[in-house]
Structures are given as structure tokens and as C-alpha cells.
PDB file of C-alpha atoms in Angstrom:
ATOM      1  CA  MET A  93       7.991   6.008   3.702  1.00 44.00           C
ATOM      2  CA  ASP A  94      11.342   5.292   2.194  1.00 44.00           C
ATOM      3  CA  PRO A  95      13.214   4.280  -0.943  1.00 43.00           C
ATOM      4  CA  THR A  96      15.586   1.347  -0.735  1.00 44.00           C
ATOM      5  CA  SER A  97      17.960  -0.687  -2.859  1.00 42.00           C
ATOM      6  CA  PHE A  98      17.692  -4.470  -2.720  1.00 41.00           C
ATOM      7  CA  ASN A  99      20.757  -6.609  -2.188  1.00 43.00           C
ATOM      8  CA  SER A 100      19.257 -10.070  -2.677  1.00 43.00           C
ATOM      9  CA  ALA A 101      20.178 -13.178  -4.603  1.00 38.00           C
ATOM     10  CA  SER A 102      17.280 -12.697  -7.009  1.00 53.00           C
ATOM     11  CA  LYS A 103      16.578 -11.147 -10.367  1.00 57.00           C
ATOM     12  CA  LEU A 104      16.236  -7.796  -8.544  1.00 59.00           C
ATOM     13  CA  GLN A 105      19.939  -7.794  -7.740  1.00 65.00           C
ATOM     14  CA  GLY A 106      21.499  -4.683  -9.195  1.00 69.00           C
ATOM     15  CA  SER A 107      18.127  -2.942  -9.671  1.00 80.00           C
ATOM     16  CA  ARG A 108      17.111   0.300  -8.016  1.00 84.00           C
ATOM     17  CA  VAL A 109      13.842  -0.108  -6.109  1.00 82.00           C
ATOM     18  CA  VAL A 110      11.774   2.544  -4.336  1.00 85.00           C
ATOM     19  CA  ILE A 111       9.468   1.293  -1.588  1.00 83.00           C
ATOM     20  CA  ILE A 112       6.839   3.821  -0.552  1.00 84.00           C
ATOM     21  CA  GLY A 113       5.649   2.549   2.813  1.00 75.00           C
ATOM     22  CA  GLY A 114       8.984   0.973   3.716  1.00 54.00           C
ATOM     23  CA  SER A 115       9.242   2.389   7.219  1.00 53.00           C
ATOM     24  CA  SER A 116       6.737  -0.007   8.826  1.00 52.00           C
ATOM     25  CA  GLY A 117       4.385  -2.968   8.305  1.00 54.00           C
ATOM     26  CA  VAL A 118       4.611  -5.033   5.121  1.00 51.00           C
ATOM     27  CA  GLY A 119       6.872  -2.443   3.481  1.00 47.00           C
ATOM     28  CA  SER A 120       9.511  -2.781   6.143  1.00 49.00           C
ATOM     29  CA  GLY A 121       9.506  -6.546   5.657  1.00 47.00           C
ATOM     30  CA  VAL A 122       9.986  -6.170   1.873  1.00 51.00           C
ATOM     31  CA  ALA A 123      12.796  -3.673   2.315  1.00 49.00           C
ATOM     32  CA  GLU A 124      16.245  -5.002   3.098  1.00 49.00           C
ATOM     33  CA  ARG A 125      17.946  -1.647   3.553  1.00 42.00           C
ATOM     34  CA  ILE A 126      16.117   1.617   4.257  1.00 39.00           C
ATOM     35  CA  SER A 127      17.544   5.050   3.409  1.00 51.00           C
ATOM     36  CA  ASP A 128      16.721   8.231   5.230  1.00 53.00           C
ATOM     37  CA  PHE A 129      14.328   9.741   2.667  1.00 69.00           C
ATOM     38  CA  THR A 130      10.757  10.252   3.927  1.00 71.00           C
ATOM     39  CA  CYS A 131       7.378  10.979   2.347  1.00 78.00           C
ATOM     40  CA  ASP A 132       4.143  11.867   4.144  1.00 84.00           C
ATOM     41  CA  LEU A 133       1.014  11.180   2.097  1.00 87.00           C
ATOM     42  CA  ALA A 134      -1.568  11.839   4.765  1.00 85.00           C
ATOM     43  CA  SER A 135      -2.260  15.491   4.003  1.00 90.00           C
ATOM     44  CA  PRO A 136      -4.172  16.446   0.815  1.00 90.00           C
ATOM     45  CA  ILE A 137      -2.499  19.859   1.049  1.00 92.00           C
ATOM     46  CA  THR A 138       1.097  18.657   0.929  1.00 93.00           C
ATOM     47  CA  ALA A 139       0.916  15.161  -0.600  1.00 93.00           C
ATOM     48  CA  GLU A 140       1.737  16.254  -4.151  1.00 94.00           C
ATOM     49  CA  ALA A 141       4.811  18.136  -3.041  1.00 94.00           C
ATOM     50  CA  GLU A 142       5.892  15.236  -0.773  1.00 91.00           C
ATOM     51  CA  VAL A 143       5.722  12.708  -3.659  1.00 92.00           C
ATOM     52  CA  SER A 144       7.479  15.035  -6.084  1.00 93.00           C
ATOM     53  CA  GLY A 145      10.180  15.816  -3.543  1.00 91.00           C
ATOM     54  CA  LEU A 146      10.804  12.169  -2.708  1.00 89.00           C
ATOM     55  CA  LEU A 147      11.149  11.035  -6.301  1.00 91.00           C
ATOM     56  CA  ASN A 148      13.319  13.995  -7.245  1.00 91.00           C
ATOM     57  CA  LYS A 149      15.722  13.088  -4.419  1.00 88.00           C
ATOM     58  CA  VAL A 150      15.847   9.498  -5.575  1.00 88.00           C
ATOM     59  CA  ALA A 151      16.318  10.466  -9.232  1.00 83.00           C
ATOM     60  CA  ALA A 152      19.223  12.712  -8.299  1.00 89.00           C
ATOM     61  CA  THR A 153      21.406   9.597  -8.356  1.00 87.00           C
ATOM     62  CA  GLY A 154      19.771   8.006 -11.404  1.00 90.00           C
ATOM     63  CA  LYS A 155      16.505   6.537 -12.560  1.00 92.00           C
ATOM     64  CA  VAL A 156      14.929   3.585 -10.787  1.00 90.00           C
ATOM     65  CA  ASP A 157      13.731   0.204 -12.065  1.00 92.00           C
ATOM     66  CA  HIS A 158      10.825  -0.615  -9.749  1.00 90.00           C
ATOM     67  CA  ILE A 159       8.452   1.212  -7.416  1.00 90.00           C
ATOM     68  CA  VAL A 160       6.592  -0.724  -4.722  1.00 88.00           C
ATOM     69  CA  PHE A 161       3.668   0.956  -2.931  1.00 90.00           C
ATOM     70  CA  THR A 162       2.775  -0.607   0.409  1.00 84.00           C
ATOM     71  CA  ALA A 163       1.853   2.596   2.233  1.00 84.00           C
ATOM     72  CA  GLY A 164      -1.235   2.738   4.410  1.00 77.00           C
ATOM     73  CA  ASP A 165      -2.389   4.547   7.496  1.00 75.00           C
ATOM     74  CA  GLY A 166      -4.406   3.357  10.499  1.00 69.00           C
ATOM     75  CA  LEU A 167      -7.527   1.353   9.684  1.00 72.00           C
ATOM     76  CA  ALA A 168     -10.399   3.862   9.650  1.00 73.00           C
ATOM     77  CA  ILE A 169     -13.671   2.055  10.232  1.00 76.00           C
ATOM     78  CA  GLY A 170     -16.924   3.423  11.486  1.00 81.00           C
ATOM     79  CA  LYS A 171     -20.609   3.767  10.861  1.00 88.00           C
ATOM     80  CA  LEU A 172     -21.375   5.293   7.478  1.00 91.00           C
ATOM     81  CA  GLU A 173     -23.959   7.682   8.917  1.00 93.00           C
ATOM     82  CA  GLU A 174     -21.462   9.206  11.343  1.00 93.00           C
ATOM     83  CA  LEU A 175     -18.648  10.017   8.894  1.00 92.00           C
ATOM     84  CA  THR A 176     -18.213  13.521   7.451  1.00 94.00           C
ATOM     85  CA  LEU A 177     -17.133  14.194   3.859  1.00 93.00           C
ATOM     86  CA  ALA A 178     -13.705  15.285   5.133  1.00 92.00           C
ATOM     87  CA  GLN A 179     -13.303  11.995   7.028  1.00 92.00           C
ATOM     88  CA  ILE A 180     -14.430  10.002   3.999  1.00 92.00           C
ATOM     89  CA  ARG A 181     -11.862  11.714   1.811  1.00 92.00           C
ATOM     90  CA  GLN A 182      -9.113  11.231   4.409  1.00 91.00           C
ATOM     91  CA  ILE A 183      -9.754   7.482   4.590  1.00 90.00           C
ATOM     92  CA  GLY A 184      -8.659   7.147   0.950  1.00 91.00           C
ATOM     93  CA  MET A 185      -5.826   9.676   1.024  1.00 93.00           C
ATOM     94  CA  VAL A 186      -2.920   7.284   1.441  1.00 90.00           C
ATOM     95  CA  ARG A 187      -4.179   4.011   0.007  1.00 88.00           C
ATOM     96  CA  PHE A 188      -6.171   5.306  -2.978  1.00 92.00           C
ATOM     97  CA  PHE A 189      -4.947   8.797  -3.931  1.00 94.00           C
ATOM     98  CA  GLY A 190      -1.314   8.168  -2.938  1.00 94.00           C
ATOM     99  CA  PRO A 191      -0.547   5.683  -5.741  1.00 93.00           C
ATOM    100  CA  LEU A 192      -2.126   7.996  -8.321  1.00 96.00           C
ATOM    101  CA  LEU A 193       0.187  10.811  -7.264  1.00 95.00           C
ATOM    102  CA  VAL A 194       3.159   8.480  -7.593  1.00 94.00           C
ATOM    103  CA  ALA A 195       1.935   7.254 -11.005  1.00 96.00           C
ATOM    104  CA  GLN A 196       2.010  10.807 -12.331  1.00 96.00           C
ATOM    105  CA  HIS A 197       5.839  10.797 -11.980  1.00 95.00           C
ATOM    106  CA  ILE A 198       6.596   7.253 -13.104  1.00 94.00           C
ATOM    107  CA  ARG A 199       7.524   7.965 -16.731  1.00 94.00           C
ATOM    108  CA  THR A 200       9.925  10.649 -15.566  1.00 94.00           C
ATOM    109  CA  HIS A 201      11.723   8.666 -12.925  1.00 93.00           C
ATOM    110  CA  LEU A 202      11.593   5.006 -14.080  1.00 94.00           C
ATOM    111  CA  ASN A 203      13.679   3.306 -16.733  1.00 94.00           C
ATOM    112  CA  VAL A 204      10.660   2.897 -19.017  1.00 95.00           C
ATOM    113  CA  GLY A 205      10.304  -0.585 -20.522  1.00 96.00           C
ATOM    114  CA  PRO A 206       8.747  -3.997 -19.858  1.00 94.00           C
ATOM    115  CA  ALA A 207      11.430  -4.766 -17.259  1.00 92.00           C
ATOM    116  CA  ALA A 208      10.247  -1.848 -15.084  1.00 93.00           C
ATOM    117  CA  SER A 209       7.321  -2.206 -12.682  1.00 93.00           C
ATOM    118  CA  PHE A 210       4.958  -0.407 -10.318  1.00 94.00           C
ATOM    119  CA  THR A 211       3.597  -2.761  -7.667  1.00 90.00           C
ATOM    120  CA  LEU A 212       0.445  -1.802  -5.772  1.00 90.00           C
ATOM    121  CA  THR A 213      -1.040  -3.327  -2.632  1.00 85.00           C
ATOM    122  CA  SER A 214      -4.733  -4.240  -2.391  1.00 81.00           C
ATOM    123  CA  ARG A 215      -6.831  -6.277   0.017  1.00 75.00           C
ATOM    124  CA  ILE A 216      -9.616  -8.854  -0.113  1.00 68.00           C
ATOM    125  CA  ALA A 217     -11.897  -6.519   1.905  1.00 62.00           C
ATOM    126  CA  PRO A 218     -13.808  -5.227  -1.164  1.00 59.00           C
ATOM    127  CA  LYS A 219     -15.189  -8.702  -1.826  1.00 70.00           C
ATOM    128  CA  ARG A 220     -15.893  -9.627   1.803  1.00 69.00           C
ATOM    129  CA  PRO A 221     -16.052  -6.370   3.785  1.00 76.00           C
ATOM    130  CA  PRO A 222     -16.574  -6.651   7.542  1.00 72.00           C
ATOM    131  CA  GLU A 223     -19.204  -4.526   9.228  1.00 77.00           C
ATOM    132  CA  ASN A 224     -18.516  -0.743   9.200  1.00 81.00           C
ATOM    133  CA  TRP A 225     -15.819  -1.084   6.509  1.00 82.00           C
ATOM    134  CA  SER A 226     -17.966   0.359   3.712  1.00 87.00           C
ATOM    135  CA  ILE A 227     -15.801   3.418   2.989  1.00 89.00           C
ATOM    136  CA  LEU A 228     -12.467   1.664   3.268  1.00 87.00           C
ATOM    137  CA  ALA A 229     -13.779  -1.259   1.170  1.00 87.00           C
ATOM    138  CA  SER A 230     -14.951   1.224  -1.485  1.00 90.00           C
ATOM    139  CA  TYR A 231     -11.476   2.703  -1.844  1.00 90.00           C
ATOM    140  CA  LEU A 232      -9.874  -0.750  -1.897  1.00 87.00           C
ATOM    141  CA  ALA A 233     -12.268  -1.835  -4.651  1.00 88.00           C
ATOM    142  CA  GLY A 234     -11.220   1.274  -6.575  1.00 90.00           C
ATOM    143  CA  ILE A 235      -7.589   0.157  -6.432  1.00 88.00           C
ATOM    144  CA  GLU A 236      -8.516  -2.799  -8.665  1.00 85.00           C
ATOM    145  CA  GLY A 237      -9.865  -0.480 -11.378  1.00 90.00           C
ATOM    146  CA  LYS A 238      -6.891   1.820 -10.937  1.00 93.00           C
ATOM    147  CA  MET A 239      -4.511  -1.042 -11.650  1.00 92.00           C
ATOM    148  CA  MET A 240      -6.216  -1.785 -14.976  1.00 92.00           C
ATOM    149  CA  GLY A 241      -6.259   1.882 -15.977  1.00 95.00           C
ATOM    150  CA  LEU A 242      -2.613   2.426 -15.081  1.00 96.00           C
ATOM    151  CA  ALA A 243      -1.589  -0.696 -17.000  1.00 95.00           C
ATOM    152  CA  ARG A 244      -2.936   0.982 -20.147  1.00 95.00           C
ATOM    153  CA  VAL A 245      -1.613   4.484 -19.726  1.00 96.00           C
ATOM    154  CA  LEU A 246       1.823   3.445 -18.339  1.00 97.00           C
ATOM    155  CA  ALA A 247       2.541   0.633 -20.816  1.00 96.00           C
ATOM    156  CA  PRO A 248       5.048  -0.945 -21.368  1.00 97.00           C
ATOM    157  CA  ILE A 249       5.772  -0.563 -17.631  1.00 96.00           C
ATOM    158  CA  ARG A 250       4.272  -3.496 -15.738  1.00 94.00           C
ATOM    159  CA  ILE A 251       1.610  -2.812 -13.101  1.00 94.00           C
ATOM    160  CA  ASN A 252       1.652  -5.613 -10.503  1.00 90.00           C
ATOM    161  CA  PRO A 253      -1.052  -6.191  -7.900  1.00 85.00           C
ATOM    162  CA  VAL A 254      -0.453  -7.853  -4.546  1.00 85.00           C
ATOM    163  CA  ARG A 255      -3.755  -8.658  -2.877  1.00 80.00           C
ATOM    164  CA  LEU A 256      -3.390  -9.345   0.819  1.00 78.00           C
ATOM    165  CA  GLY A 257      -5.736 -10.915   3.323  1.00 70.00           C
ATOM    166  CA  ALA A 258      -5.681  -9.919   7.001  1.00 74.00           C
ATOM    167  CA  VAL A 259      -2.080  -9.114   8.007  1.00 73.00           C
ATOM    168  CA  GLU A 260      -1.388  -7.763  11.479  1.00 68.00           C
ATOM    169  CA  THR A 261       0.720  -4.586  11.288  1.00 68.00           C
ATOM    170  CA  GLU A 262       0.945  -1.184  12.939  1.00 65.00           C
ATOM    171  CA  GLN A 263      -2.112  -0.128  10.930  1.00 63.00           C
ATOM    172  CA  TRP A 264      -4.227  -2.071  13.412  1.00 64.00           C
ATOM    173  CA  HIS A 265      -3.259   0.162  16.333  1.00 62.00           C
ATOM    174  CA  PRO A 266      -6.249   2.544  16.023  1.00 61.00           C
ATOM    175  CA  ILE A 267      -8.735  -0.320  16.462  1.00 64.00           C
ATOM    176  CA  LYS A 268      -6.889  -2.304  19.130  1.00 67.00           C
ATOM    177  CA  ASP A 269      -8.461  -0.272  21.936  1.00 67.00           C
ATOM    178  CA  GLN A 270     -11.992  -0.968  20.794  1.00 67.00           C
ATOM    179  CA  ASP A 271     -14.031  -3.171  23.069  1.00 67.00           C
ATOM    180  CA  ASN A 272     -14.910  -5.488  20.208  1.00 67.00           C
ATOM    181  CA  PHE A 273     -11.346  -5.893  18.875  1.00 71.00           C
ATOM    182  CA  GLU A 274     -11.125  -9.568  19.759  1.00 74.00           C
ATOM    183  CA  ALA A 275     -14.461 -10.121  18.051  1.00 75.00           C
ATOM    184  CA  ILE A 276     -13.064  -8.338  14.983  1.00 71.00           C
ATOM    185  CA  LYS A 277     -10.038 -10.665  14.943  1.00 75.00           C
ATOM    186  CA  VAL A 278     -12.265 -13.722  15.221  1.00 78.00           C
ATOM    187  CA  ASN A 279     -14.374 -12.473  12.308  1.00 73.00           C
ATOM    188  CA  MET A 280     -11.235 -11.861  10.226  1.00 74.00           C
ATOM    189  CA  LYS A 281      -9.913 -15.353  10.922  1.00 75.00           C
ATOM    190  CA  GLN A 282     -13.198 -16.891   9.837  1.00 75.00           C
ATOM    191  CA  ARG A 283     -12.942 -15.042   6.509  1.00 73.00           C
ATOM    192  CA  MET A 284      -9.438 -16.431   5.807  1.00 72.00           C
ATOM    193  CA  ALA A 285      -9.029 -19.753   4.050  1.00 72.00           C
ATOM    194  CA  THR A 286      -6.223 -20.539   6.477  1.00 76.00           C
ATOM    195  CA  ARG A 287      -8.319 -19.463   9.479  1.00 79.00           C
ATOM    196  CA  THR A 288      -5.354 -17.395  10.649  1.00 77.00           C
ATOM    197  CA  ILE A 289      -4.244 -13.772  10.499  1.00 75.00           C
ATOM    198  CA  GLY A 290      -1.079 -13.352   8.509  1.00 68.00           C
ATOM    199  CA  LYS A 291       2.233 -11.857   9.612  1.00 73.00           C
ATOM    200  CA  VAL A 292       4.530  -9.635   7.622  1.00 68.00           C
ATOM    201  CA  GLU A 293       7.052 -12.434   7.108  1.00 71.00           C
ATOM    202  CA  ASP A 294       4.264 -14.553   5.620  1.00 70.00           C
ATOM    203  CA  VAL A 295       3.562 -12.179   2.740  1.00 69.00           C
ATOM    204  CA  MET A 296       6.642 -10.130   1.969  1.00 67.00           C
ATOM    205  CA  GLN A 297       8.046 -12.638  -0.503  1.00 68.00           C
ATOM    206  CA  TYR A 298       5.159 -11.993  -2.909  1.00 67.00           C
ATOM    207  CA  TYR A 299       6.598  -8.553  -3.671  1.00 69.00           C
ATOM    208  CA  TYR A 300       9.764 -10.153  -5.021  1.00 62.00           C
ATOM    209  CA  ILE A 301       7.995 -12.311  -7.587  1.00 55.00           C
TER     210      ILE A 301
END
């Protein structure tokens, strides 16, 4: 998960942008140039230190203008009755708790003002969750409330949501070996207005707007 500087013919030209989740998936599509900083949000034991360390390294060369959070881990789906509390907590570690840990450092490391932004990634799953997505959908629904809360406490910094439909990335790898994977894809397509599953190049431009 890496910070990057954009070199594009857009209003972001000249800005310093940190992308957390930039090493793969949608984040790698948004990023035009990736540095060698890394950040692992998967462990509840080390996540706070990882976020603090990453942002301190970035801030060593000056404050940033925008932070984009696209990070996510493998899709964790399963029957509610079979999940332990530890597994339930882990499902939300990157997507739900990760942005909150980043938000704690924003006023320190961003150029505070209405031109600065923190962009979060959500999904349509909370409104139309597939079978066995109850835990993941719960966390994704919580992201919506988190955006509203952060907009108040971090004002005048802008909090931007990007709500994605089904986009095929590396996060699908854990479920590709399931016997019903093709049925899952068919179900996802039926839920999309376009009747297709998106690709990274289809959605990355929304993070520039």
C-alpha cells in the first residue's frame, strides 16, 4: 500500500497524493507512479504503527494535499453461523478500521483546507448483499456512516466517497476456487445495471474527479 505523486494534466498536477492501497487492484490503476513505501493494515496488533510509520515517512518531505484509500483484502464471505468473533473482526480490519486509523493522522499530515481531501472507497453490497455476505456488507454499510462523521470532525477537509459496483481485482482470488464461483459472477452481473462486471480501467477515473 503505497503513496504516490500524480503527474497528470488535471487539477491534481503539482499536488502531493497518498494512495493507500496503491500496490494492486483499483489503487494501482489510480496511481501513476508508485514509491517504495509500504503499509500493512491486516493485523490489529501492528496496524496503528504501520499507518503512523507510513504517514511520517511521507511527511518527512512535506505535507500532502490528498489521501485516497482504496485498500482491501481478499473477499471474506461465509455462513454467519460458522464465523468466530476473531474472524468477524478481521473481515473489517482493512476496509473499515483502516480508514479510521488514517483519519486520526489527517490533520497532522494534510495541508488543512477545503482544497484538501480524503477519498474513501465503498461498495453497493450493503444495499444488495449477495448470500453469505452479511458481515462484509455490515462493514461496508458502516463506511457510509463513517464518511458523514468524518466530514464533520475533519472539516474543512473534504471527505469524498467513491461507491463501486462489482470490479474484478486480486481481492477475488480467495473465492475463485469455490465450486460456485461462476454462479457468484452470474449473480453479480444480474445485480449490475450494465449487466457486466467492471474492470479497474473502467472506474479509476472517478478518483480524479
